[in-house]
mmCIF file of C-alpha atoms in Angstrom:
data_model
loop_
_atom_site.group_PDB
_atom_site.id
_atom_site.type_symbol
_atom_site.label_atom_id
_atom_site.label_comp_id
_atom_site.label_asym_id
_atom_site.label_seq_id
_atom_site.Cartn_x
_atom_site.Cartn_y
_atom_site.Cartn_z
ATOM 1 C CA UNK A 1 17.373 2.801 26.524
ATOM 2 C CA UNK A 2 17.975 6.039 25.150
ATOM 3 C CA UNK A 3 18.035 6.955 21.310
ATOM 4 C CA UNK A 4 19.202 9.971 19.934
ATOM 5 C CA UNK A 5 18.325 10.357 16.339
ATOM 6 C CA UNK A 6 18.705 13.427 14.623
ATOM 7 C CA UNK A 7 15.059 12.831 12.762
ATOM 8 C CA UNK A 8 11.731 10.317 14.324
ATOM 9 C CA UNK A 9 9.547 9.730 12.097
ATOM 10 C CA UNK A 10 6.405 8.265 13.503
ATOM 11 C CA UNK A 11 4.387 6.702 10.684
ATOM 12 C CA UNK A 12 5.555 3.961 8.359
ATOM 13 C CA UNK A 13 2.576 4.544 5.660
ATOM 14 C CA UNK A 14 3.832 6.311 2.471
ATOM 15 C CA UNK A 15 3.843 9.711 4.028
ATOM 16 C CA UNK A 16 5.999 8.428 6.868
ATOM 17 C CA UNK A 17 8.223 6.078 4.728
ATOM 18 C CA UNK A 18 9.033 8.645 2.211
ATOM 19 C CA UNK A 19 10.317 11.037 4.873
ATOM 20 C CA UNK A 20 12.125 8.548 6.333
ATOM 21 C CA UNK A 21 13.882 7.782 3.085
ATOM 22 C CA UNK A 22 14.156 11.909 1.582
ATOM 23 C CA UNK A 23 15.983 12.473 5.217
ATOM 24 C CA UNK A 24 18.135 9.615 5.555
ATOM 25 C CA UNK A 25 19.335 10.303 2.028
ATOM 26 C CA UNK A 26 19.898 13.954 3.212
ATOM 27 C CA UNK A 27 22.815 12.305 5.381
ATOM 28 C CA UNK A 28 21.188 12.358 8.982
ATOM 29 C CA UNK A 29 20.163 9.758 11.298
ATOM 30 C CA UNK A 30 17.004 9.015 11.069
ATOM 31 C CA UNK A 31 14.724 6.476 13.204
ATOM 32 C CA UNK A 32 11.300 5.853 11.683
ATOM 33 C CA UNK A 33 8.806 3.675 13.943
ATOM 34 C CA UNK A 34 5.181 2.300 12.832
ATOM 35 C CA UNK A 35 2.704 0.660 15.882
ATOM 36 C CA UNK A 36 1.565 -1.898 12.927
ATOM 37 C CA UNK A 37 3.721 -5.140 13.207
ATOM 38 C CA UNK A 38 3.385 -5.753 9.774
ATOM 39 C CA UNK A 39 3.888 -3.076 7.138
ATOM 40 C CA UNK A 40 0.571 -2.126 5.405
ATOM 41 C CA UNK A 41 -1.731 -4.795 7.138
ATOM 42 C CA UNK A 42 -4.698 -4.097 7.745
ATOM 43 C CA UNK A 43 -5.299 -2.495 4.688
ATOM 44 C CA UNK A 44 -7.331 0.316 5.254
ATOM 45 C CA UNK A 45 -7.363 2.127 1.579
ATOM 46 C CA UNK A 46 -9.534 1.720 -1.643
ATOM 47 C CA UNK A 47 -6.209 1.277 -3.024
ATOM 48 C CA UNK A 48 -6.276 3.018 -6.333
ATOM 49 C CA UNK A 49 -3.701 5.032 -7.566
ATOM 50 C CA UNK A 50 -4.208 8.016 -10.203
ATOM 51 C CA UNK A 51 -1.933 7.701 -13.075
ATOM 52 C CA UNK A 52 -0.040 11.276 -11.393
ATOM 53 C CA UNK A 53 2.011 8.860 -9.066
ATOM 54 C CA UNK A 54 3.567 7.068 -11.998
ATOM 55 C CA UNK A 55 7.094 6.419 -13.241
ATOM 56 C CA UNK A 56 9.207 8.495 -10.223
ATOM 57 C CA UNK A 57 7.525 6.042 -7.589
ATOM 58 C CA UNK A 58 9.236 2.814 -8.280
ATOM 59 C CA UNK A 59 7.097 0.655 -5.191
ATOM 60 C CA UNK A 60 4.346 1.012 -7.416
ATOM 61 C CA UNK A 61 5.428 -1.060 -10.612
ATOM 62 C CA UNK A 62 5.974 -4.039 -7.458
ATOM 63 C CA UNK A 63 2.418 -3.226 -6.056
ATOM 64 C CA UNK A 64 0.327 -2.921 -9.026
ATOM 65 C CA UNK A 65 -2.194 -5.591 -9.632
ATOM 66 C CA UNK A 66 -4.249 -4.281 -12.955
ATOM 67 C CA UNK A 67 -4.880 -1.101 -14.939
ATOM 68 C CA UNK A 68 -7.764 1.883 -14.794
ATOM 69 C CA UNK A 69 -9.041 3.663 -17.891
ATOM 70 C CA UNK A 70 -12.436 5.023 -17.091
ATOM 71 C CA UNK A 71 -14.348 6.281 -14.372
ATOM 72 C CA UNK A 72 -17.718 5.524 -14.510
ATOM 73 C CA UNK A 73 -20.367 7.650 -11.891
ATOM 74 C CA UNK A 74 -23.742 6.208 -11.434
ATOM 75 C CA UNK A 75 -26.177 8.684 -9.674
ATOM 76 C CA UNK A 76 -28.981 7.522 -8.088
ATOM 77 C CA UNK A 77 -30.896 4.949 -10.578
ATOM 78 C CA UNK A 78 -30.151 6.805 -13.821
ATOM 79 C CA UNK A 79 -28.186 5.173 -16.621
ATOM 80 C CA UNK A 80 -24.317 5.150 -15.758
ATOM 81 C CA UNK A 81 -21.736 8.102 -16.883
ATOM 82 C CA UNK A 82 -18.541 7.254 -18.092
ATOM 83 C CA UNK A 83 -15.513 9.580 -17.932
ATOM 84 C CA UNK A 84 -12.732 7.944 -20.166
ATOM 85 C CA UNK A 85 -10.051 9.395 -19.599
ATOM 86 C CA UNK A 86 -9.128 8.888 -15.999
ATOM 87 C CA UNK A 87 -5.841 6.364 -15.539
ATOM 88 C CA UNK A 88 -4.326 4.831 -13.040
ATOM 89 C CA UNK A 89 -3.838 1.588 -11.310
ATOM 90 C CA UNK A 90 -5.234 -0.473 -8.540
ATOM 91 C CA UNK A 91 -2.262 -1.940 -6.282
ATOM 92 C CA UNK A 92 -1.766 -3.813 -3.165
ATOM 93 C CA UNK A 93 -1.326 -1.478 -0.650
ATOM 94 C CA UNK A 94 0.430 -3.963 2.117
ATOM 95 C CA UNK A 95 2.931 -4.569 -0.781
ATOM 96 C CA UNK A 96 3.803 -1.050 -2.048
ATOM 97 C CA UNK A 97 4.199 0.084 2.098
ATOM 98 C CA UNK A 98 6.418 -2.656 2.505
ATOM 99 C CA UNK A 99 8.748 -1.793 -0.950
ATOM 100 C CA UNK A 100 8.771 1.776 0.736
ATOM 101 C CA UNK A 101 9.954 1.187 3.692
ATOM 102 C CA UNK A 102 12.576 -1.222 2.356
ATOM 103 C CA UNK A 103 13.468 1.738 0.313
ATOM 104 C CA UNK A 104 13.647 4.274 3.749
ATOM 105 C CA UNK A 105 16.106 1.169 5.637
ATOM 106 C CA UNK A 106 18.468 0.986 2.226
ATOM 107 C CA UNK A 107 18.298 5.173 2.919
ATOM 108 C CA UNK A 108 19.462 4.646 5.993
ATOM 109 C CA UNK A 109 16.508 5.003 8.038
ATOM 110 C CA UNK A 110 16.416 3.164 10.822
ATOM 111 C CA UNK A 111 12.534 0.969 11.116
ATOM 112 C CA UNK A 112 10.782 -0.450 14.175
ATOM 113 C CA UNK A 113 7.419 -2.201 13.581
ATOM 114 C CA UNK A 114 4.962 -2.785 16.704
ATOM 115 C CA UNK A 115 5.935 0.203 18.469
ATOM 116 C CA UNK A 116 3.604 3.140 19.436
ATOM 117 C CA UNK A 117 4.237 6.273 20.667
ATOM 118 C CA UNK A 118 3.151 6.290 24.459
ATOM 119 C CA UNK A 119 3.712 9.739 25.649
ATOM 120 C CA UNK A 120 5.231 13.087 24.568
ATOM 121 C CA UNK A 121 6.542 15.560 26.711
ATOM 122 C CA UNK A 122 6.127 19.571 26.833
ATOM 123 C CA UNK A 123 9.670 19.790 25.585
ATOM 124 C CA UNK A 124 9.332 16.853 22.381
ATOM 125 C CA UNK A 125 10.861 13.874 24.224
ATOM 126 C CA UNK A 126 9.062 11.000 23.080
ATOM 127 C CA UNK A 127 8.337 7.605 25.398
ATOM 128 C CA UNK A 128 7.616 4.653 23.236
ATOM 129 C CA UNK A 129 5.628 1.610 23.802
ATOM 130 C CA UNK A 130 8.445 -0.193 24.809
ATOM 131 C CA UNK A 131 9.740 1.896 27.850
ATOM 132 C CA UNK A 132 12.641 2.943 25.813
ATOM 133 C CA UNK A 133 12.962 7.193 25.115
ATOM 134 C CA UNK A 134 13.478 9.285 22.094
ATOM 135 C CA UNK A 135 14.924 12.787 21.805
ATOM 136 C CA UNK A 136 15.157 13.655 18.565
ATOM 137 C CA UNK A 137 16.059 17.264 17.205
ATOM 138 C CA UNK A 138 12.833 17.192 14.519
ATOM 139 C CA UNK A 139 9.516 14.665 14.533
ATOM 140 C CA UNK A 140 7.901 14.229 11.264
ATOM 141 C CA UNK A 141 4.211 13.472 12.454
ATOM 142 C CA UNK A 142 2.791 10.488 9.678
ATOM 143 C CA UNK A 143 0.903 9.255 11.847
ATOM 144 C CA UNK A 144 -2.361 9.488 10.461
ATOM 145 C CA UNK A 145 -5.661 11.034 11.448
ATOM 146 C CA UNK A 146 -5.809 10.950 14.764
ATOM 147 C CA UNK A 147 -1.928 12.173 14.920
ATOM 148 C CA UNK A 148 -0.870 12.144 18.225
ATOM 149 C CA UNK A 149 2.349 14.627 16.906
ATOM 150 C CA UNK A 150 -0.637 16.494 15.567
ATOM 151 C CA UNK A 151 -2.697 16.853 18.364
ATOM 152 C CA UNK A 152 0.490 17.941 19.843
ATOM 153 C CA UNK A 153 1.323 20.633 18.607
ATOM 154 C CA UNK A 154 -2.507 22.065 18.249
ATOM 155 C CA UNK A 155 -3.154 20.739 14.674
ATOM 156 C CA UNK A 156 -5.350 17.954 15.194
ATOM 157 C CA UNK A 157 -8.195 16.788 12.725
ATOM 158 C CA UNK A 158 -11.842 17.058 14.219
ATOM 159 C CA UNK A 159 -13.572 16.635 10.420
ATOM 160 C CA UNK A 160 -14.018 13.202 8.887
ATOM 161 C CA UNK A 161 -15.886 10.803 6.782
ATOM 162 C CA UNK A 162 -16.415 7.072 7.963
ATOM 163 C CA UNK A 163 -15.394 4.313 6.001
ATOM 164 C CA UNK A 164 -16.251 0.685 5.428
ATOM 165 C CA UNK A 165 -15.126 -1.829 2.915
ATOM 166 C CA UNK A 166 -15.107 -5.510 2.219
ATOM 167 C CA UNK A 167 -13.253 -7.102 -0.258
ATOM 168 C CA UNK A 168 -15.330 -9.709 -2.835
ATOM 169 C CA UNK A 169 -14.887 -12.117 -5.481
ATOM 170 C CA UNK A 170 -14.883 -10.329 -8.857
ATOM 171 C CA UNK A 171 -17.219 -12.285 -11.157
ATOM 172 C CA UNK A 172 -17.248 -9.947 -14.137
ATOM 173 C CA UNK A 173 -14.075 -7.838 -14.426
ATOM 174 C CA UNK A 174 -13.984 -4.303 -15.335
ATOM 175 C CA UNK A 175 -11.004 -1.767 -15.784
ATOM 176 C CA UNK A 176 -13.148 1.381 -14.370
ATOM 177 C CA UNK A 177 -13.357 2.917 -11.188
ATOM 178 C CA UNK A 178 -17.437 2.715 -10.323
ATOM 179 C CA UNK A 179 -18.972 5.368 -8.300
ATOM 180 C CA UNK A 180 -22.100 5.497 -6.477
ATOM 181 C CA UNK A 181 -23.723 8.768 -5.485
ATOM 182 C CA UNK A 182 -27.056 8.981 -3.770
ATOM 183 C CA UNK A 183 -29.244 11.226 -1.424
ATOM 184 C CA UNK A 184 -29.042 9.336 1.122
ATOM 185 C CA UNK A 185 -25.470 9.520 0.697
ATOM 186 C CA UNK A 186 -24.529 13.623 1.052
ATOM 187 C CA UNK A 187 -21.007 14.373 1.137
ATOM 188 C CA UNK A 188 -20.203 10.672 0.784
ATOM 189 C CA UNK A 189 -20.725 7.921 -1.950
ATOM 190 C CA UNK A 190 -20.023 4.429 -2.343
ATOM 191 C CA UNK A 191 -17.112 2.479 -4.895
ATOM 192 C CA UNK A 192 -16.275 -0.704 -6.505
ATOM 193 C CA UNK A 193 -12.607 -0.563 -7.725
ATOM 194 C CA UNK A 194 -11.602 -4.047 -8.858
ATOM 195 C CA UNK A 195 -8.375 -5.608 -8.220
ATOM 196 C CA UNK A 196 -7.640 -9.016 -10.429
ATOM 197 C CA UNK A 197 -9.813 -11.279 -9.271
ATOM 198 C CA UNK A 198 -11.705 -9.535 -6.643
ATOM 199 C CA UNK A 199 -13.165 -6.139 -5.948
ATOM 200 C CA UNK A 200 -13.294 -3.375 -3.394
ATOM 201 C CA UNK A 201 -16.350 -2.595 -2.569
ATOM 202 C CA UNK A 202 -16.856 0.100 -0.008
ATOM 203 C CA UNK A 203 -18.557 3.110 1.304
ATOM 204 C CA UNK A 204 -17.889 6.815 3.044
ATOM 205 C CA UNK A 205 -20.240 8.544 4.755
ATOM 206 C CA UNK A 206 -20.725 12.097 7.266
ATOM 207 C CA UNK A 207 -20.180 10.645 10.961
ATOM 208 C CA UNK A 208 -23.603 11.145 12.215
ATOM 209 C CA UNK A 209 -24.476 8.427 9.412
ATOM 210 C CA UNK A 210 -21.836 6.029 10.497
ATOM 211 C CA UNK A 211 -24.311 3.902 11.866
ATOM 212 C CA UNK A 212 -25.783 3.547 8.060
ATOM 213 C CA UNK A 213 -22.481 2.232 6.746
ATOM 214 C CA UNK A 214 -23.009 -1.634 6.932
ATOM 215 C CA UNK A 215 -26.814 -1.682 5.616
ATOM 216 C CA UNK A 216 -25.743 0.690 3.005
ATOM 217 C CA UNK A 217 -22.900 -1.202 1.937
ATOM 218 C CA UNK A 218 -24.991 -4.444 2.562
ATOM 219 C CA UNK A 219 -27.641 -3.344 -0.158
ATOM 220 C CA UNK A 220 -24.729 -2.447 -2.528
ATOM 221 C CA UNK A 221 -23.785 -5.768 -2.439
ATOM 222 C CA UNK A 222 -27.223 -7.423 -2.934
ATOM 223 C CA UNK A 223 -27.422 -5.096 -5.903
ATOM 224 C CA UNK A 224 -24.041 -6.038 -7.682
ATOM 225 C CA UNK A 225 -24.785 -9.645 -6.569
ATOM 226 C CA UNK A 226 -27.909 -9.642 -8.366
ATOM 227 C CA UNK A 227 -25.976 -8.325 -11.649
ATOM 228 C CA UNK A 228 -23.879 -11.145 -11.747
ATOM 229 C CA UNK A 229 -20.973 -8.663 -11.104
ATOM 230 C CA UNK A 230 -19.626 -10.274 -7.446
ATOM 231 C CA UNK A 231 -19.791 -13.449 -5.628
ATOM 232 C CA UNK A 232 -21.614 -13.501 -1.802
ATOM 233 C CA UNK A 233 -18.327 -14.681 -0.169
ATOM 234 C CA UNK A 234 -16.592 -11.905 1.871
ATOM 235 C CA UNK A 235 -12.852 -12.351 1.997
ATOM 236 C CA UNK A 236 -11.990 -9.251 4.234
ATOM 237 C CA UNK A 237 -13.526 -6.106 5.997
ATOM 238 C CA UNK A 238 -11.553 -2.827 6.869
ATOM 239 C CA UNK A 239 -12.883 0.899 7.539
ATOM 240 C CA UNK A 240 -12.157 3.542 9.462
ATOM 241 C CA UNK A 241 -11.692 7.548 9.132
ATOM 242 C CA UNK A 242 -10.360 9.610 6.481
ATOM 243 C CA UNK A 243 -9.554 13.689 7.315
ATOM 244 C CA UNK A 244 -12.479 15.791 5.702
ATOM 245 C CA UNK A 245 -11.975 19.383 6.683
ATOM 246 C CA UNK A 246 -8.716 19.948 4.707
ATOM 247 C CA UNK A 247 -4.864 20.936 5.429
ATOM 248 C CA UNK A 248 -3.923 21.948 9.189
ATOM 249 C CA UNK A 249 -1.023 23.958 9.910
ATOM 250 C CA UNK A 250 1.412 21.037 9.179
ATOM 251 C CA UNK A 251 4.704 21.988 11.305
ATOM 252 C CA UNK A 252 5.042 23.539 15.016
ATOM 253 C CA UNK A 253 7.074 23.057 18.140
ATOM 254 C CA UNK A 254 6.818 20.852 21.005
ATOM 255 C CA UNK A 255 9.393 23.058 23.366
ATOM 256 C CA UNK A 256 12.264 23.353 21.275
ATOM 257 C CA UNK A 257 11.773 20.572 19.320
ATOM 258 C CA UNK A 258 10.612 21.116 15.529
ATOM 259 C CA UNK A 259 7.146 18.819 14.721
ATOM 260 C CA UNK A 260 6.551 18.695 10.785
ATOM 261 C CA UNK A 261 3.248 16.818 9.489
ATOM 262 C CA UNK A 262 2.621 15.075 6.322
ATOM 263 C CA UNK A 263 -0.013 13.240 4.690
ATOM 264 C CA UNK A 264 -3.359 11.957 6.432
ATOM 265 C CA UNK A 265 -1.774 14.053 9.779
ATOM 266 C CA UNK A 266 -1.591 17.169 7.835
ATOM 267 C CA UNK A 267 -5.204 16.999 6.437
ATOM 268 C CA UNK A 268 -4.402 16.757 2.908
ATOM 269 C CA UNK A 269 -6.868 14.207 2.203
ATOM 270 C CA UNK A 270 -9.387 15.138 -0.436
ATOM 271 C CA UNK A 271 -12.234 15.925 1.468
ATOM 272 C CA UNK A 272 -14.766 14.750 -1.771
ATOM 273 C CA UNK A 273 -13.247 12.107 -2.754
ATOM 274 C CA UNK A 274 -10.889 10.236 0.589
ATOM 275 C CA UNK A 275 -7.973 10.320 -2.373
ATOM 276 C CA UNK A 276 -4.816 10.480 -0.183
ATOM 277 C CA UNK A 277 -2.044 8.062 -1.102
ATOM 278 C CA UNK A 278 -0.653 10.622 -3.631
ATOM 279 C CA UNK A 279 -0.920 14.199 -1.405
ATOM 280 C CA UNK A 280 0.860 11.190 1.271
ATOM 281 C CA UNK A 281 4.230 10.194 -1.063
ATOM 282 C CA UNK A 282 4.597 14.160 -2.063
ATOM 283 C CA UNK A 283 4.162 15.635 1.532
ATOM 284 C CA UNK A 284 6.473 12.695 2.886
ATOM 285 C CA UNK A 285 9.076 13.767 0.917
ATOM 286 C CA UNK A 286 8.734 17.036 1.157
ATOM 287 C CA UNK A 287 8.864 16.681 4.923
ATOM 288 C CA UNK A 288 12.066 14.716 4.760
ATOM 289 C CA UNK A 289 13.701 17.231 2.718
ATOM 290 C CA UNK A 290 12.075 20.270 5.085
ATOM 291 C CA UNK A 291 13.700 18.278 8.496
ATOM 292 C CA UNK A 292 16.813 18.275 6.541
ATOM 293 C CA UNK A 293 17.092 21.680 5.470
ATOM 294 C CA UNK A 294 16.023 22.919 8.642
ATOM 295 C CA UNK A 295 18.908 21.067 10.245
ATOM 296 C CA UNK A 296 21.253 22.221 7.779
ATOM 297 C CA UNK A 297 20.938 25.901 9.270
ATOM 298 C CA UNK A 298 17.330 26.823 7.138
ATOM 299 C CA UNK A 299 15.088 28.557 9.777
ATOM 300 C CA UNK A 300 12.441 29.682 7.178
ATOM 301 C CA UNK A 301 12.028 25.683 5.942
ATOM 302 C CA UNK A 302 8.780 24.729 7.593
ATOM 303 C CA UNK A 303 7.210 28.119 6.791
ATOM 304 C CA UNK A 304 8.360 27.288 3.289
ATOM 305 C CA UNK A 305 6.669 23.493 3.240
ATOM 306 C CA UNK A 306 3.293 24.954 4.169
ATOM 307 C CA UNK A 307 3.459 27.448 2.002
ATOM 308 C CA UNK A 308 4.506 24.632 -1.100
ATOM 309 C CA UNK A 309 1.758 22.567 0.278
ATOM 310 C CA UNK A 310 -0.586 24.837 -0.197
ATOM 311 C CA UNK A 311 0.688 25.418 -3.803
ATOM 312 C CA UNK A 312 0.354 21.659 -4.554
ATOM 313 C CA UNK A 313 -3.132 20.866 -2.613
ATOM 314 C CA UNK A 314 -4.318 24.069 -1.270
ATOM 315 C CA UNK A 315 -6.624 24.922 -3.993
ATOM 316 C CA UNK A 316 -8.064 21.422 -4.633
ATOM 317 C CA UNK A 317 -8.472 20.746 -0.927
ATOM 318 C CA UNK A 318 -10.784 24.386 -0.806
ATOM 319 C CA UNK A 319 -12.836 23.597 -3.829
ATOM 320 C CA UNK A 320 -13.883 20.464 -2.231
ATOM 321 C CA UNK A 321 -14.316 21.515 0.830
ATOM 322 C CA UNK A 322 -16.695 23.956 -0.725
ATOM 323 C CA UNK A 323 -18.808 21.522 -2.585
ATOM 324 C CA UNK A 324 -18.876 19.703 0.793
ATOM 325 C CA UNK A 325 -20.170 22.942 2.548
ATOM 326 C CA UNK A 326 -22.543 23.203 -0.494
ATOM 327 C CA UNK A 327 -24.243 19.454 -0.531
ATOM 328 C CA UNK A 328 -24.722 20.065 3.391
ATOM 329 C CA UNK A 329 -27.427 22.988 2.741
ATOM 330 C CA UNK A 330 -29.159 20.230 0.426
ATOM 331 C CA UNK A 331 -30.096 17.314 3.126
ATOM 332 C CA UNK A 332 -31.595 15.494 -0.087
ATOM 333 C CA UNK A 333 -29.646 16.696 -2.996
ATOM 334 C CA UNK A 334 -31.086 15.659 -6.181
ATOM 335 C CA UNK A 335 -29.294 14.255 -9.037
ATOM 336 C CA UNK A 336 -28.017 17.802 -10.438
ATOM 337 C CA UNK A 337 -26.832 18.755 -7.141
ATOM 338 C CA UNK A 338 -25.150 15.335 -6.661
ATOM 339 C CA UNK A 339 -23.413 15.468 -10.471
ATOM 340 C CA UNK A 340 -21.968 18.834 -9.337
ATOM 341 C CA UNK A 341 -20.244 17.880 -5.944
ATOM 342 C CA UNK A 342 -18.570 15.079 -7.630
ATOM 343 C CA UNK A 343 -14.988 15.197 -10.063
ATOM 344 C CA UNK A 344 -16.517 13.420 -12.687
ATOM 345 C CA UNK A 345 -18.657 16.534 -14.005
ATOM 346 C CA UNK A 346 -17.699 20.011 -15.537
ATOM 347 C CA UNK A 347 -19.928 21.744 -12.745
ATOM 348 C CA UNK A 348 -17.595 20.408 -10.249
ATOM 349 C CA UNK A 349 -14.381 21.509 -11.864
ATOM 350 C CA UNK A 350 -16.409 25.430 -12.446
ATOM 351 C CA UNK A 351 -16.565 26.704 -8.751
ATOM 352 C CA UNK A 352 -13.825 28.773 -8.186
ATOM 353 C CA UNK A 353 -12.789 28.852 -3.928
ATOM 354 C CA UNK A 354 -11.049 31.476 -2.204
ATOM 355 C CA UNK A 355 -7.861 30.262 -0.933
ATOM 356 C CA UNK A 356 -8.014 27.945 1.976
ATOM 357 C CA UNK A 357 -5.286 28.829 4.282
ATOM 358 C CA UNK A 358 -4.598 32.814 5.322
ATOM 359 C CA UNK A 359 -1.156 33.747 4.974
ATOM 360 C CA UNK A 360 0.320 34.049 8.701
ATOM 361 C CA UNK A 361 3.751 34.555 9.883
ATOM 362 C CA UNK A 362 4.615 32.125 12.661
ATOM 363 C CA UNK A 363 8.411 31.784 12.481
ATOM 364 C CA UNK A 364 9.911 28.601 14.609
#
């Protein structure tokens, strides 16, 4: 079966949904496809939400389970810092994918759950997981870290950190975001977010100490056990990778077809911190309203979304990736070096980064 849409979107997280919807509102047809059958399950996300997100996203007033205040930074064994003024809101992530894409179909957009891309050809036509074919006139690449739309197109992610979480039984609750930092941690560190009733307890760490995720996080949760802050009981695990070495060129061609890239695909993950749901609904957007200017006769549109990209995230993106570059000449950081690589502290907020992306001219 053959589907002509003017816009595929592959990705139905909230980079891809939010395309999906900015396009479809733009008046074209757009097709949006996700290989999850179900929208947001697994979670794989801390799932909190700074307060910069707010009032003009509406899925998250249906997704939000409980407030943040604070942030509070515990480095190694010393006594705990606490950074008041940091809000935002811890939300369930399967429900705030699912009000987005509901808000992409009443766009428009076309959805398809359980399908995968399968194959793309030298010229941009796509074969899907079903057998069926798709030659659209743009692809907006959500697809994650491992893009295949990015790998296309040579912008594929080869820098991450390695995740694990499990989700507990809150026993005390708390309305802070509690971070872990630790030497044997560089680069990485560990969180408890709580969410109503239970917590997310999790960790991120370089690759090559992947295999240290479970004891790490296992110890974590001995620790808080033993404070009478969580039960034993594990209700769920998830992990995987997060992008850690900042934007890629997010838009190219696949013959003559135009390949945009937005959130987790396009690298804007912060590389400290694995923050990403906010750079996701911005870029997703923005990539919705780049496929549609660029169909409405805008040549210079893509060039134009990198170049606002780096605006938005370019700067904060470099800076951490500089204190990244930094804690990997200290293979044992102590606690100053530790405070300083983290957004919590006044030394991390001082370094000043060159830009991260050259200006280059690459017209499509």
């Amino acid at each position: 079966m053959n589907k002509q849409p003017d816009i595929l979107v592959i990705g139905l997280g909230p980079a891809g949904a939010c395309a999906a919807k900015a396009a479809a509102l733009a008046g074209y047809s757009v097709l949006a496809i996700e290989k999850k059958t179900t929208a947001g399950t697994p979670v794989q996300c801390a799932e909190f939400v700074p307060a910069m997100i707010g009032a003009e996203v509406s899925a998250l007033h249906h997704s939000t389970i409980q407030p943040i205040n604070s942030m509070v930074t515990r480095v190694e064994q010393q006594p705990a810092d606490r950074m008041p003024d940091f809000p935002g809101r811890m939300i369930d992530r399967a429900a705030f994918d699912l009000q987005l894409g509901q808000q992409a179909a009443q766009a428009g957009a076309k959805l398809r759950y359980g399908v995968r891309v399968r194959e793309i050809s030298k010229s941009g036509k796509i074969t899907l997981s079903d057998a069926s074919f798709v030659s659209p006139k743009i692809i907006i690449g959500a697809d994650g870290p491992h893009s295949v739309i990015g790998r296309s197109i040579g912008s594929g992610i080869d820098e991450f950190l390695e995740t694990r979480q499990i989700n507990l039984t809150l026993q005390q609750p708390f309305t802070s975001t509690d971070i872990y930092l630790s030497q044997q941690m560089p680069g990485g560190y560990a969180w408890a977010f709580p969410k109503g009733d239970t917590v997310n307890l999790g960790l991120g760490v370089h690759p090559k100490s992947k295999h240290k995720l479970k004891p790490f996080l296992d110890d974590l949760h001995h620790q808080l056990i033993d404070e009478g802050r969580v039960g034993r009981q594990i209700h769920s695990h998830t992990g995987g990778a997060i992008p850690a070495g900042g934007m890629v060129r997010p838009f190219g061609k696949r013959g003559q077809t135009l390949c945009l890239l937005a959130g987790d695909a396009a690298g804007l993950t912060n590389p400290i911190t694995g923050a990403g749901i906010n750079s996701a609904v911005i870029s997703g957007q923005m990539a919705g309203e780049t496929a549609a200017r660029y169909l409405a006769g805008q040549p210079g549109a893509p060039a134009e979304y990198m170049e606002d990209l780096d605006d938005l995230f370019g700067a904060s993106i470099a800076r951490a990736l500089a204190h990244k570059a930094r804690l990997a000449n200290h293979p044992h950081p102590g606690p100053e070096q530790l405070r300083s690589g983290w957004i919590a502290y006044p030394e991390y907020w001082q370094l000043q980064p060159a830009a991260q992306l050259e200006e280059t001219s690459c017209p499509v």
